[in-house]
């Protein structure tokens, strides 16, 4: 009788195939967990910015008031209300239009309806009490849309979040996204 003292080729091939299957499953699951974690991080940052932005737009709405005596009175109150908003006002839509989809016409139209877009820098976010959130060229700019009249805010990120061949830039879009 012949005695085997090693692993047969078939056993070795089967073992390698099983290990490759396990590795493939692990890598796929790991990538999904990482992507989900990145999404939650972006959403959390945007929710924090929204909460702070809501405070500023409420203060601006209070300063604006409701009844204007004249066009000059409206301009003066609007300027005072805008003083409550944080960030740098975006006056040229071309700066971010490719990312968040605003046009110069829409920007002007929104301004007449007391809706303003502001770019938030990392320093602006630190001043708002959000020292761990970065907003710059590398990480993407956070843009906040202040609707003074309706006391609402929307948050955008210029880098966005990619999922299944589509980019998502606004907090509203991201909140409806599941991974």
Coordinates of N, CA, C and O in Angstrom, one line a residue:
X1 N 0.8 -1.2 0.0 CA 0.0 0.0 0.0 C 0.9 1.3 0.0 O 1.8 1.3 0.7
X2 N 0.4 2.2 -0.8 CA 1.1 3.5 -0.9 C 0.6 4.4 0.1 O -0.6 4.6 0.3
X3 N 1.5 5.1 0.7 CA 1.1 6.1 1.8 C 1.3 7.5 1.3 O 2.4 7.8 0.9
X4 N 0.2 8.4 1.3 CA 0.4 9.8 0.9 C 0.9 10.6 2.1 O 0.5 10.5 3.2
X5 N 1.9 11.4 1.8 CA 2.5 12.2 2.8 C 2.3 13.7 2.5 O 3.0 14.5 3.2
X6 N 1.5 14.1 1.6 CA 1.3 15.5 1.3 C -0.1 15.9 0.9 O -1.0 15.0 0.9
X7 N -0.3 17.1 0.5 CA -1.6 17.6 0.0 C -1.7 17.3 -1.5 O -0.7 17.6 -2.2
X8 N -2.8 16.8 -1.9 CA -3.0 16.6 -3.3 C -3.3 17.9 -4.0 O -3.7 18.9 -3.4
X9 N -3.0 17.9 -5.3 CA -3.2 19.1 -6.1 C -4.7 19.5 -6.0 O -5.0 20.7 -6.0
X10 N -5.6 18.6 -6.1 CA -7.1 18.9 -6.0 C -7.4 19.6 -4.7 O -8.1 20.6 -4.7
X11 N -6.9 19.1 -3.6 CA -7.2 19.7 -2.3 C -6.6 21.1 -2.2 O -7.3 22.1 -1.7
X12 N -5.4 21.3 -2.8 CA -4.8 22.6 -2.8 C -5.6 23.6 -3.6 O -5.9 24.8 -3.2
X13 N -6.1 23.2 -4.8 CA -6.9 24.1 -5.7 C -8.2 24.5 -5.0 O -8.6 25.6 -5.0
X14 N -8.9 23.5 -4.4 CA -10.1 23.7 -3.7 C -9.9 24.7 -2.5 O -10.7 25.7 -2.3
X15 N -8.9 24.6 -1.8 CA -8.6 25.4 -0.7 C -8.3 26.9 -1.2 O -8.8 27.8 -0.6
X16 N -7.6 27.0 -2.2 CA -7.3 28.4 -2.8 C -8.6 29.0 -3.3 O -8.9 30.2 -3.0
X17 N -9.5 28.3 -3.9 CA -10.7 28.8 -4.4 C -11.6 29.2 -3.3 O -12.2 30.3 -3.3
X18 N -11.7 28.5 -2.2 CA -12.5 28.8 -1.1 C -11.9 30.1 -0.4 O -12.7 31.0 -0.1
X19 N -10.6 30.2 -0.3 CA -10.0 31.4 0.3 C -10.3 32.7 -0.6 O -10.5 33.7 -0.1
X20 N -10.2 32.5 -1.9 CA -10.5 33.6 -2.8 C -12.0 34.1 -2.7 O -12.3 35.3 -2.8
X21 N -12.9 33.1 -2.6 CA -14.3 33.5 -2.4 C -14.5 34.2 -1.1 O -15.2 35.3 -1.1
X22 N -13.9 33.8 0.0 CA -14.0 34.5 1.3 C -13.4 35.9 1.2 O -14.0 36.8 1.7
X23 N -12.3 36.0 0.5 CA -11.6 37.3 0.4 C -12.5 38.2 -0.4 O -12.6 39.4 -0.1
X24 N -13.1 37.7 -1.5 CA -14.0 38.6 -2.3 C -15.2 39.1 -1.6 O -15.5 40.3 -1.7
X25 N -15.8 38.2 -0.8 CA -16.9 38.6 0.0 C -16.5 39.7 1.0 O -17.2 40.7 1.2
X26 N -15.4 39.5 1.7 CA -14.9 40.4 2.7 C -14.6 41.8 2.1 O -14.9 42.8 2.7
X27 N -13.9 41.8 1.0 CA -13.5 43.1 0.3 C -14.8 43.8 -0.1 O -14.9 45.0 0.2
X28 N -15.8 43.1 -0.7 CA -17.0 43.8 -1.1 C -17.8 44.3 0.1 O -18.2 45.5 0.1
X29 N -17.8 43.6 1.2 CA -18.5 44.1 2.4 C -17.8 45.2 3.0 O -18.4 46.2 3.4
X30 N -16.4 45.1 3.0 CA -15.6 46.2 3.6 C -15.8 47.5 2.8 O -15.9 48.6 3.4
X31 N -15.8 47.4 1.5 CA -16.0 48.6 0.6 C -17.4 49.2 0.9 O -17.5 50.5 0.9
X32 N -18.4 48.4 1.1 CA -19.7 48.9 1.3 C -19.8 49.6 2.7 O -20.4 50.7 2.8
X33 N -19.1 49.1 3.7 CA -19.1 49.7 5.0 C -18.4 51.0 5.0 O -18.8 52.0 5.6
X34 N -17.3 51.1 4.2 CA -16.5 52.3 4.1 C -17.4 53.4 3.4 O -17.4 54.5 3.8
X35 N -18.0 53.0 2.3 CA -18.9 54.0 1.6 C -20.0 54.5 2.4 O -20.3 55.7 2.5
X36 N -20.6 53.6 3.2 CA -21.7 53.9 4.1 C -21.2 54.9 5.2 O -21.9 55.9 5.5
X37 N -20.0 54.6 5.7 CA -19.4 55.5 6.7 C -19.2 56.9 6.2 O -19.4 57.9 6.8
X38 N -18.6 56.9 4.9 CA -18.4 58.2 4.3 C -19.7 59.0 4.1 O -19.7 60.2 4.4
X39 N -20.7 58.3 3.7 CA -22.0 59.0 3.5 C -22.5 59.5 4.8 O -23.0 60.7 4.9
X40 N -22.5 58.8 5.9 CA -22.9 59.2 7.2 C -22.1 60.4 7.7 O -22.7 61.3 8.3
X41 N -20.8 60.4 7.4 CA -20.0 61.5 7.8 C -20.4 62.8 7.1 O -20.5 63.8 7.8
X42 N -20.6 62.7 5.8 CA -21.0 63.9 5.0 C -22.4 64.4 5.5 O -22.6 65.6 5.8
X43 N -23.3 63.5 5.7 CA -24.7 63.8 6.2 C -24.6 64.5 7.6 O -25.3 65.5 7.8
X44 N -23.8 63.9 8.5 CA -23.7 64.5 9.8 C -23.2 65.9 9.8 O -23.7 66.8 10.4
X45 N -22.1 66.1 9.0 CA -21.5 67.5 8.8 C -22.6 68.4 8.3 O -22.8 69.6 8.8
X46 N -23.3 68.0 7.3 CA -24.4 68.9 6.7 C -25.5 69.1 7.7 O -26.0 70.3 7.7
X47 N -25.9 68.2 8.5 CA -26.9 68.4 9.5 C -26.5 69.4 10.6 O -27.3 70.2 11.0
X48 N -25.2 69.3 11.0 CA -24.7 70.2 11.9 C -24.7 71.6 11.4 O -25.1 72.6 12.1
X49 N -24.3 71.8 10.1 CA -24.3 73.1 9.5 C -25.7 73.6 9.3 O -26.0 74.8 9.6
X50 N -26.6 72.7 9.0 CA -28.0 73.1 8.9 C -28.6 73.6 10.2 O -29.3 74.7 10.2
X51 N -28.3 73.0 11.3 CA -28.8 73.4 12.6 C -28.3 74.8 12.9 O -29.0 75.6 13.4
X52 N -27.0 75.0 12.7 CA -26.4 76.3 12.9 C -27.0 77.4 12.0 O -27.3 78.5 12.4
X53 N -27.1 77.0 10.7 CA -27.7 77.9 9.7 C -29.1 78.3 10.0 O -29.5 79.5 9.8
X54 N -29.8 77.4 10.6 CA -31.2 77.7 11.0 C -31.3 78.8 12.0 O -32.2 79.7 12.0
X55 N -30.4 78.8 12.9 CA -30.3 79.9 14.0 C -30.1 81.2 13.3 O -30.7 82.2 13.6
X56 N -29.1 81.2 12.3 CA -28.8 82.5 11.7 C -29.9 83.0 10.8 O -30.2 84.2 10.8
X57 N -30.6 82.1 10.1 CA -31.7 82.6 9.3 C -32.9 83.0 10.1 O -33.6 83.9 9.7
X58 N -33.1 82.4 11.3 CA -34.2 82.9 12.2 C -33.9 84.3 12.7 O -34.8 85.2 12.7
X59 N -32.6 84.6 13.0 CA -32.2 85.9 13.5 C -32.4 86.9 12.3 O -32.9 88.0 12.5
X60 N -32.0 86.5 11.1 CA -32.1 87.4 10.0 C -33.6 87.7 9.7 O -34.0 88.8 9.4
X61 N -34.5 86.7 9.8 CA -35.9 86.9 9.6 C -36.5 87.8 10.6 O -37.3 88.7 10.3
X62 N -36.0 87.7 11.8 CA -36.5 88.6 12.9 C -36.0 90.1 12.6 O -36.8 91.0 12.7
X63 N -34.8 90.2 12.1 CA -34.3 91.6 11.8 C -35.0 92.2 10.5 O -35.2 93.4 10.4
X64 N -35.4 91.3 9.6 CA -36.1 91.7 8.4 C -37.5 92.3 8.7 O -37.9 93.3 8.2
X65 N -38.2 91.6 9.6 CA -39.6 92.1 9.9 C -40.5 91.7 8.8 O -40.2 90.9 7.9
X66 N -41.7 92.2 8.8 CA -42.7 91.8 7.9 C -43.2 93.0 7.0 O -43.5 92.8 5.8
X67 N -43.5 94.1 7.5 CA -44.0 95.2 6.7 C -43.0 96.3 6.4 O -42.3 96.7 7.3
X68 N -42.9 96.6 5.1 CA -41.9 97.6 4.7 C -42.6 98.8 4.3 O -43.6 98.8 3.6
X69 N -42.1 100.0 4.7 CA -42.7 101.3 4.4 C -42.4 101.7 3.0 O -43.1 102.4 2.4
X70 N -41.2 101.3 2.5 CA -40.8 101.7 1.2 C -39.7 100.7 0.7 O -39.3 99.9 1.4
X71 N -39.3 100.9 -0.6 CA -38.3 100.1 -1.2 C -37.0 100.3 -0.5 O -36.2 99.4 -0.2
X72 N -36.7 101.5 -0.1 CA -35.5 101.8 0.7 C -35.5 101.1 2.0 O -34.5 100.6 2.5
X73 N -36.7 101.1 2.7 CA -36.8 100.5 4.0 C -36.5 99.0 3.8 O -35.8 98.4 4.6
X74 N -37.1 98.4 2.7 CA -36.8 97.0 2.5 C -35.3 96.7 2.2 O -34.8 95.7 2.8
X75 N -34.7 97.5 1.5 CA -33.2 97.4 1.2 C -32.4 97.5 2.5 O -31.5 96.7 2.7
X76 N -32.8 98.4 3.3 CA -32.0 98.6 4.6 C -32.2 97.4 5.5 O -31.3 96.9 6.1
X77 N -33.5 97.0 5.6 CA -33.7 95.8 6.5 C -33.1 94.6 5.9 O -32.6 93.7 6.7
X78 N -33.1 94.4 4.6 CA -32.5 93.2 4.0 C -31.0 93.2 4.3 O -30.4 92.2 4.7
X79 N -30.4 94.4 4.2 CA -28.9 94.5 4.5 C -28.7 94.1 5.9 O -27.7 93.4 6.3
X80 N -29.5 94.6 6.8 CA -29.4 94.3 8.2 C -29.6 92.8 8.5 O -28.8 92.2 9.2
X81 N -30.6 92.3 7.8 CA -30.8 90.8 8.0 C -29.7 90.0 7.5 O -29.2 89.0 8.1
X82 N -29.1 90.4 6.3 CA -28.0 89.6 5.8 C -26.8 89.7 6.7 O -25.9 88.8 6.6
X83 N -26.7 90.7 7.5 CA -25.6 90.8 8.4 C -25.6 89.7 9.5 O -24.6 89.4 10.1
X84 N -26.7 89.0 9.6 CA -26.8 87.9 10.6 C -26.3 86.6 10.0 O -26.1 85.6 10.7
X85 N -26.2 86.6 8.6 CA -25.8 85.3 8.0 C -24.3 85.1 8.0 O -23.5 86.0 7.9
X86 N -23.9 83.9 8.1 CA -22.5 83.5 8.1 C -22.0 83.0 6.8 O -22.7 82.4 6.0
X87 N -20.7 83.3 6.5 CA -20.1 82.9 5.2 C -19.9 84.1 4.3 O -20.0 85.2 4.7
X88 N -19.5 83.8 3.1 CA -19.2 84.8 2.1 C -20.3 84.6 1.0 O -20.5 83.6 0.4
X89 N -21.0 85.7 0.8 CA -22.1 85.7 -0.2 C -21.6 85.3 -1.6 O -20.6 85.9 -2.1
X90 N -22.3 84.5 -2.3 CA -22.0 84.1 -3.7 C -22.8 85.0 -4.6 O -24.0 85.0 -4.6
X91 N -22.1 85.8 -5.3 CA -22.8 86.7 -6.3 C -22.6 86.3 -7.7 O -23.2 86.8 -8.6
X92 N -21.6 85.4 -7.9 CA -21.4 84.9 -9.3 C -21.7 83.4 -9.3 O -20.9 82.6 -8.8
X93 N -22.8 83.0 -9.9 CA -23.2 81.6 -9.9 C -22.2 80.7 -10.7 O -22.2 79.5 -10.4
X94 N -21.4 81.2 -11.6 CA -20.5 80.4 -12.3 C -19.4 79.8 -11.4 O -18.8 78.8 -11.8
X95 N -19.2 80.3 -10.3 CA -18.2 79.8 -9.3 C -18.6 78.4 -8.9 O -17.7 77.5 -8.8
X96 N -19.9 78.1 -8.8 CA -20.3 76.7 -8.3 C -21.4 76.1 -9.1 O -21.9 75.0 -8.8
X97 N -21.8 76.7 -10.2 CA -23.0 76.2 -10.9 C -22.8 74.8 -11.4 O -23.8 74.0 -11.4
X98 N -21.6 74.3 -11.8 CA -21.4 73.0 -12.3 C -21.7 72.0 -11.2 O -22.1 70.8 -11.4
X99 N -21.4 72.4 -9.9 CA -21.6 71.4 -8.8 C -23.0 71.4 -8.2 O -23.5 70.3 -8.0
X100 N -23.5 72.6 -8.0 CA -24.8 72.6 -7.2 C -26.0 73.0 -8.1 O -27.1 73.1 -7.6
X101 N -25.7 73.3 -9.3 CA -26.8 73.6 -10.3 C -27.5 74.9 -10.2 O -28.7 75.0 -10.6
X102 N -26.9 76.0 -9.7 CA -27.5 77.3 -9.7 C -27.0 78.1 -10.9 O -25.8 78.0 -11.2
X103 N -27.9 78.8 -11.5 CA -27.5 79.7 -12.7 C -27.5 81.1 -12.2 O -28.1 81.5 -11.1
X104 N -26.9 82.0 -13.0 CA -26.9 83.4 -12.6 C -28.3 84.0 -12.5 O -28.6 84.8 -11.7
X105 N -29.1 83.6 -13.5 CA -30.5 84.0 -13.5 C -31.3 83.6 -12.2 O -32.0 84.4 -11.6
X106 N -31.1 82.3 -11.9 CA -31.7 81.8 -10.6 C -31.2 82.6 -9.4 O -32.0 82.9 -8.5
X107 N -29.9 82.8 -9.4 CA -29.3 83.5 -8.2 C -29.9 84.9 -8.1 O -30.3 85.3 -7.0
X108 N -30.1 85.6 -9.2 CA -30.7 87.0 -9.1 C -32.1 86.9 -8.7 O -32.6 87.7 -8.0
X109 N -32.8 85.9 -9.3 CA -34.3 85.7 -9.0 C -34.4 85.4 -7.5 O -35.3 85.9 -6.8
X110 N -33.6 84.5 -7.0 CA -33.6 84.1 -5.6 C -33.4 85.3 -4.7 O -34.0 85.5 -3.7
X111 N -32.4 86.2 -5.1 CA -32.1 87.3 -4.3 C -33.3 88.2 -4.1 O -33.5 88.8 -3.0
X112 N -34.1 88.4 -5.2 CA -35.3 89.2 -5.0 C -36.3 88.6 -4.1 O -37.2 89.3 -3.6
X113 N -36.3 87.3 -3.9 CA -37.2 86.6 -3.0 C -36.5 86.3 -1.7 O -37.0 85.5 -0.9
X114 N -35.5 87.1 -1.4 CA -34.7 87.0 -0.1 C -34.1 85.6 0.2 O -34.1 85.1 1.3
X115 N -33.6 85.0 -0.9 CA -32.9 83.7 -0.8 C -31.5 84.0 -1.2 O -31.2 84.6 -2.3
X116 N -30.5 83.7 -0.4 CA -29.1 84.0 -0.6 C -28.3 82.8 -0.4 O -28.5 81.9 0.4
X117 N -27.2 82.7 -1.3 CA -26.3 81.5 -1.2 C -25.0 82.1 -0.6 O -24.4 83.1 -1.1
X118 N -24.4 81.3 0.4 CA -23.2 81.7 1.0 C -22.2 80.5 1.0 O -22.6 79.4 1.2
X119 N -20.9 80.8 0.7 CA -19.9 79.8 0.8 C -19.3 79.9 2.2 O -19.0 80.9 2.7
X120 N -19.2 78.7 2.8 CA -18.6 78.6 4.1 C -17.2 78.1 4.1 O -17.0 77.0 3.5
X121 N -16.3 78.8 4.6 CA -14.9 78.4 4.7 C -14.7 77.6 6.0 O -15.6 77.6 6.9
X122 N -13.6 76.9 6.1 CA -13.3 76.2 7.4 C -13.3 77.1 8.5 O -13.8 76.8 9.6
X123 N -12.8 78.4 8.4 CA -12.8 79.4 9.4 C -14.3 79.7 9.8 O -14.6 79.9 11.0
X124 N -15.1 79.9 8.8 CA -16.6 80.2 9.1 C -17.2 79.1 9.9 O -17.9 79.4 10.9
X125 N -16.9 77.9 9.6 CA -17.4 76.7 10.3 C -16.9 76.7 11.7 O -17.6 76.4 12.7
X126 N -15.6 77.0 11.9 CA -15.0 77.1 13.2 C -15.7 78.1 14.0 O -16.0 77.9 15.2
X127 N -16.0 79.3 13.4 CA -16.7 80.4 14.1 C -18.1 80.0 14.5 O -18.6 80.5 15.5
X128 N -18.7 79.1 13.7 CA -20.0 78.6 14.0 C -20.0 77.5 15.1 O -21.0 77.0 15.5
X129 N -18.8 77.1 15.5 CA -18.7 76.1 16.6 C -18.5 74.7 16.0 O -18.6 73.7 16.7
X130 N -18.1 74.6 14.7 CA -18.0 73.3 14.1 C -16.5 73.2 13.6 O -16.1 73.2 12.5
X131 N -15.6 73.0 14.6 CA -14.2 73.0 14.4 C -13.6 71.8 13.7 O -12.6 71.8 13.1
X132 N -14.4 70.7 13.6 CA -13.9 69.5 13.0 C -14.3 69.3 11.5 O -14.0 68.3 10.9
X133 N -15.1 70.3 11.0 CA -15.6 70.2 9.7 C -14.7 71.1 8.7 O -14.5 72.2 9.1
X134 N -14.3 70.5 7.6 CA -13.4 71.2 6.7 C -14.2 71.6 5.5 O -15.0 70.9 5.0
X135 N -14.0 72.9 5.0 CA -14.6 73.4 3.8 C -13.6 74.2 3.0 O -13.2 75.3 3.4
X136 N -13.1 73.6 2.0 CA -12.1 74.2 1.1 C -12.0 73.5 -0.2 O -12.8 72.6 -0.5
X137 N -11.1 73.9 -1.0 CA -10.9 73.3 -2.4 C -10.7 71.8 -2.3 O -11.3 71.1 -3.1
X138 N -9.9 71.4 -1.4 CA -9.5 70.0 -1.3 C -10.7 69.1 -0.9 O -11.0 68.1 -1.4
X139 N -11.4 69.5 0.2 CA -12.5 68.7 0.8 C -13.9 69.1 0.2 O -14.8 68.4 0.5
X140 N -13.9 70.1 -0.6 CA -15.2 70.6 -1.1 C -15.8 71.7 -0.3 O -15.6 71.7 1.0
X141 N -16.3 72.7 -0.9 CA -16.9 73.8 -0.2 C -18.3 73.4 0.3 O -19.1 72.8 -0.5
X142 N -18.7 73.9 1.4 CA -20.0 73.8 1.9 C -20.7 75.1 1.5 O -20.2 76.2 1.8
X143 N -21.8 75.0 0.9 CA -22.6 76.1 0.5 C -23.9 76.1 1.2 O -24.6 75.0 1.3
X144 N -24.3 77.2 1.8 CA -25.6 77.2 2.5 C -26.5 78.2 1.8 O -26.2 79.3 1.4
X145 N -27.7 77.7 1.6 CA -28.8 78.5 0.9 C -29.7 79.0 2.1 O -30.4 78.2 2.7
X146 N -29.7 80.3 2.3 CA -30.5 80.9 3.3 C -31.8 81.5 2.7 O -31.7 82.3 1.8
X147 N -32.9 81.0 3.1 CA -34.2 81.5 2.7 C -34.8 82.3 3.8 O -35.4 81.8 4.7
X148 N -34.5 83.6 3.9 CA -34.8 84.5 5.0 C -36.3 84.6 5.2 O -36.9 84.5 6.3
X149 N -37.0 84.7 4.1 CA -38.5 84.9 4.1 C -39.2 83.7 4.7 O -40.1 83.8 5.6
X150 N -38.8 82.5 4.3 CA -39.5 81.3 4.8 C -38.7 80.6 5.9 O -39.1 79.5 6.3
X151 N -37.7 81.2 6.4 CA -36.8 80.7 7.5 C -36.4 79.2 7.2 O -36.7 78.3 8.0
X152 N -35.8 79.0 6.1 CA -35.3 77.7 5.7 C -33.9 77.7 5.2 O -33.4 78.8 4.8
X153 N -33.2 76.6 5.4 CA -31.8 76.5 4.9 C -31.7 75.2 4.1 O -32.4 74.2 4.4
X154 N -30.8 75.2 3.1 CA -30.4 74.0 2.4 C -28.9 74.0 2.4 O -28.3 75.0 2.2
X155 N -28.3 72.8 2.5 CA -26.8 72.7 2.5 C -26.4 71.9 1.3 O -27.0 70.9 1.0
X156 N -25.3 72.4 0.7 CA -24.7 71.7 -0.5 C -23.2 71.5 -0.2 O -22.6 72.3 0.6
X157 N -22.7 70.5 -0.8 CA -21.2 70.3 -0.8 C -20.8 70.2 -2.3 O -21.4 69.4 -3.0
X158 N -19.7 71.0 -2.6 CA -19.3 71.0 -4.1 C -18.7 69.7 -4.5 O -18.6 69.5 -5.7
X159 N -18.1 68.9 -3.6 CA -17.6 67.6 -4.0 C -18.7 66.6 -4.2 O -18.7 65.8 -5.1
X160 N -19.6 66.7 -3.3 CA -20.8 65.8 -3.4 C -20.4 64.4 -3.0 O -19.4 64.1 -2.4
X161 N -21.4 63.5 -3.2 CA -21.2 62.1 -2.8 C -21.6 61.2 -4.0 O -22.7 61.4 -4.5
X162 N -20.7 60.4 -4.5 CA -21.0 59.6 -5.7 C -21.6 58.2 -5.3 O -21.1 57.5 -4.4
X163 N -22.7 57.9 -5.9 CA -23.3 56.5 -5.7 C -24.0 56.1 -7.0 O -24.8 56.8 -7.5
X164 N -23.5 55.0 -7.5 CA -24.1 54.4 -8.7 C -24.2 55.4 -9.9 O -25.3 55.6 -10.4
X165 N -23.1 55.9 -10.2 CA -23.0 56.8 -11.4 C -23.7 58.1 -11.3 O -23.9 58.8 -12.2
X166 N -24.2 58.5 -10.1 CA -24.8 59.8 -9.9 C -24.2 60.5 -8.8 O -23.8 59.9 -7.8
X167 N -24.1 61.8 -8.9 CA -23.5 62.6 -7.8 C -24.7 63.3 -7.1 O -25.6 63.8 -7.7
X168 N -24.5 63.3 -5.8 CA -25.5 64.0 -4.9 C -24.8 65.1 -4.2 O -23.7 64.9 -3.6
X169 N -25.4 66.3 -4.2 CA -24.7 67.5 -3.7 C -25.5 68.1 -2.5 O -24.9 68.7 -1.6
X170 N -26.8 68.0 -2.4 CA -27.6 68.6 -1.3 C -27.9 67.7 -0.2 O -28.0 66.5 -0.4
X171 N -28.1 68.3 0.9 CA -28.5 67.4 2.1 C -29.8 66.7 1.9 O -29.9 65.6 2.2
X172 N -30.7 67.4 1.2 CA -32.0 66.8 1.0 C -31.9 65.5 0.1 O -32.5 64.5 0.4
X173 N -31.0 65.6 -0.9 CA -30.8 64.4 -1.7 C -30.1 63.3 -0.9 O -30.4 62.1 -1.0
X174 N -29.1 63.7 -0.1 CA -28.4 62.7 0.7 C -29.2 62.0 1.7 O -29.0 60.8 2.0
X175 N -30.2 62.7 2.3 CA -31.0 62.1 3.3 C -31.9 61.1 2.7 O -32.3 60.1 3.4
X176 N -32.2 61.1 1.5 CA -33.0 60.1 0.8 C -32.2 59.0 0.2 O -32.8 58.1 -0.4
X177 N -30.9 59.0 0.4 CA -30.0 58.0 -0.2 C -29.7 56.9 0.8 O -29.3 57.2 1.9
X178 N -29.9 55.7 0.4 CA -29.5 54.6 1.3 C -28.5 53.7 0.6 O -28.5 53.5 -0.6
X179 N -27.5 53.3 1.3 CA -26.5 52.4 0.8 C -26.6 51.0 1.4 O -26.8 50.9 2.6

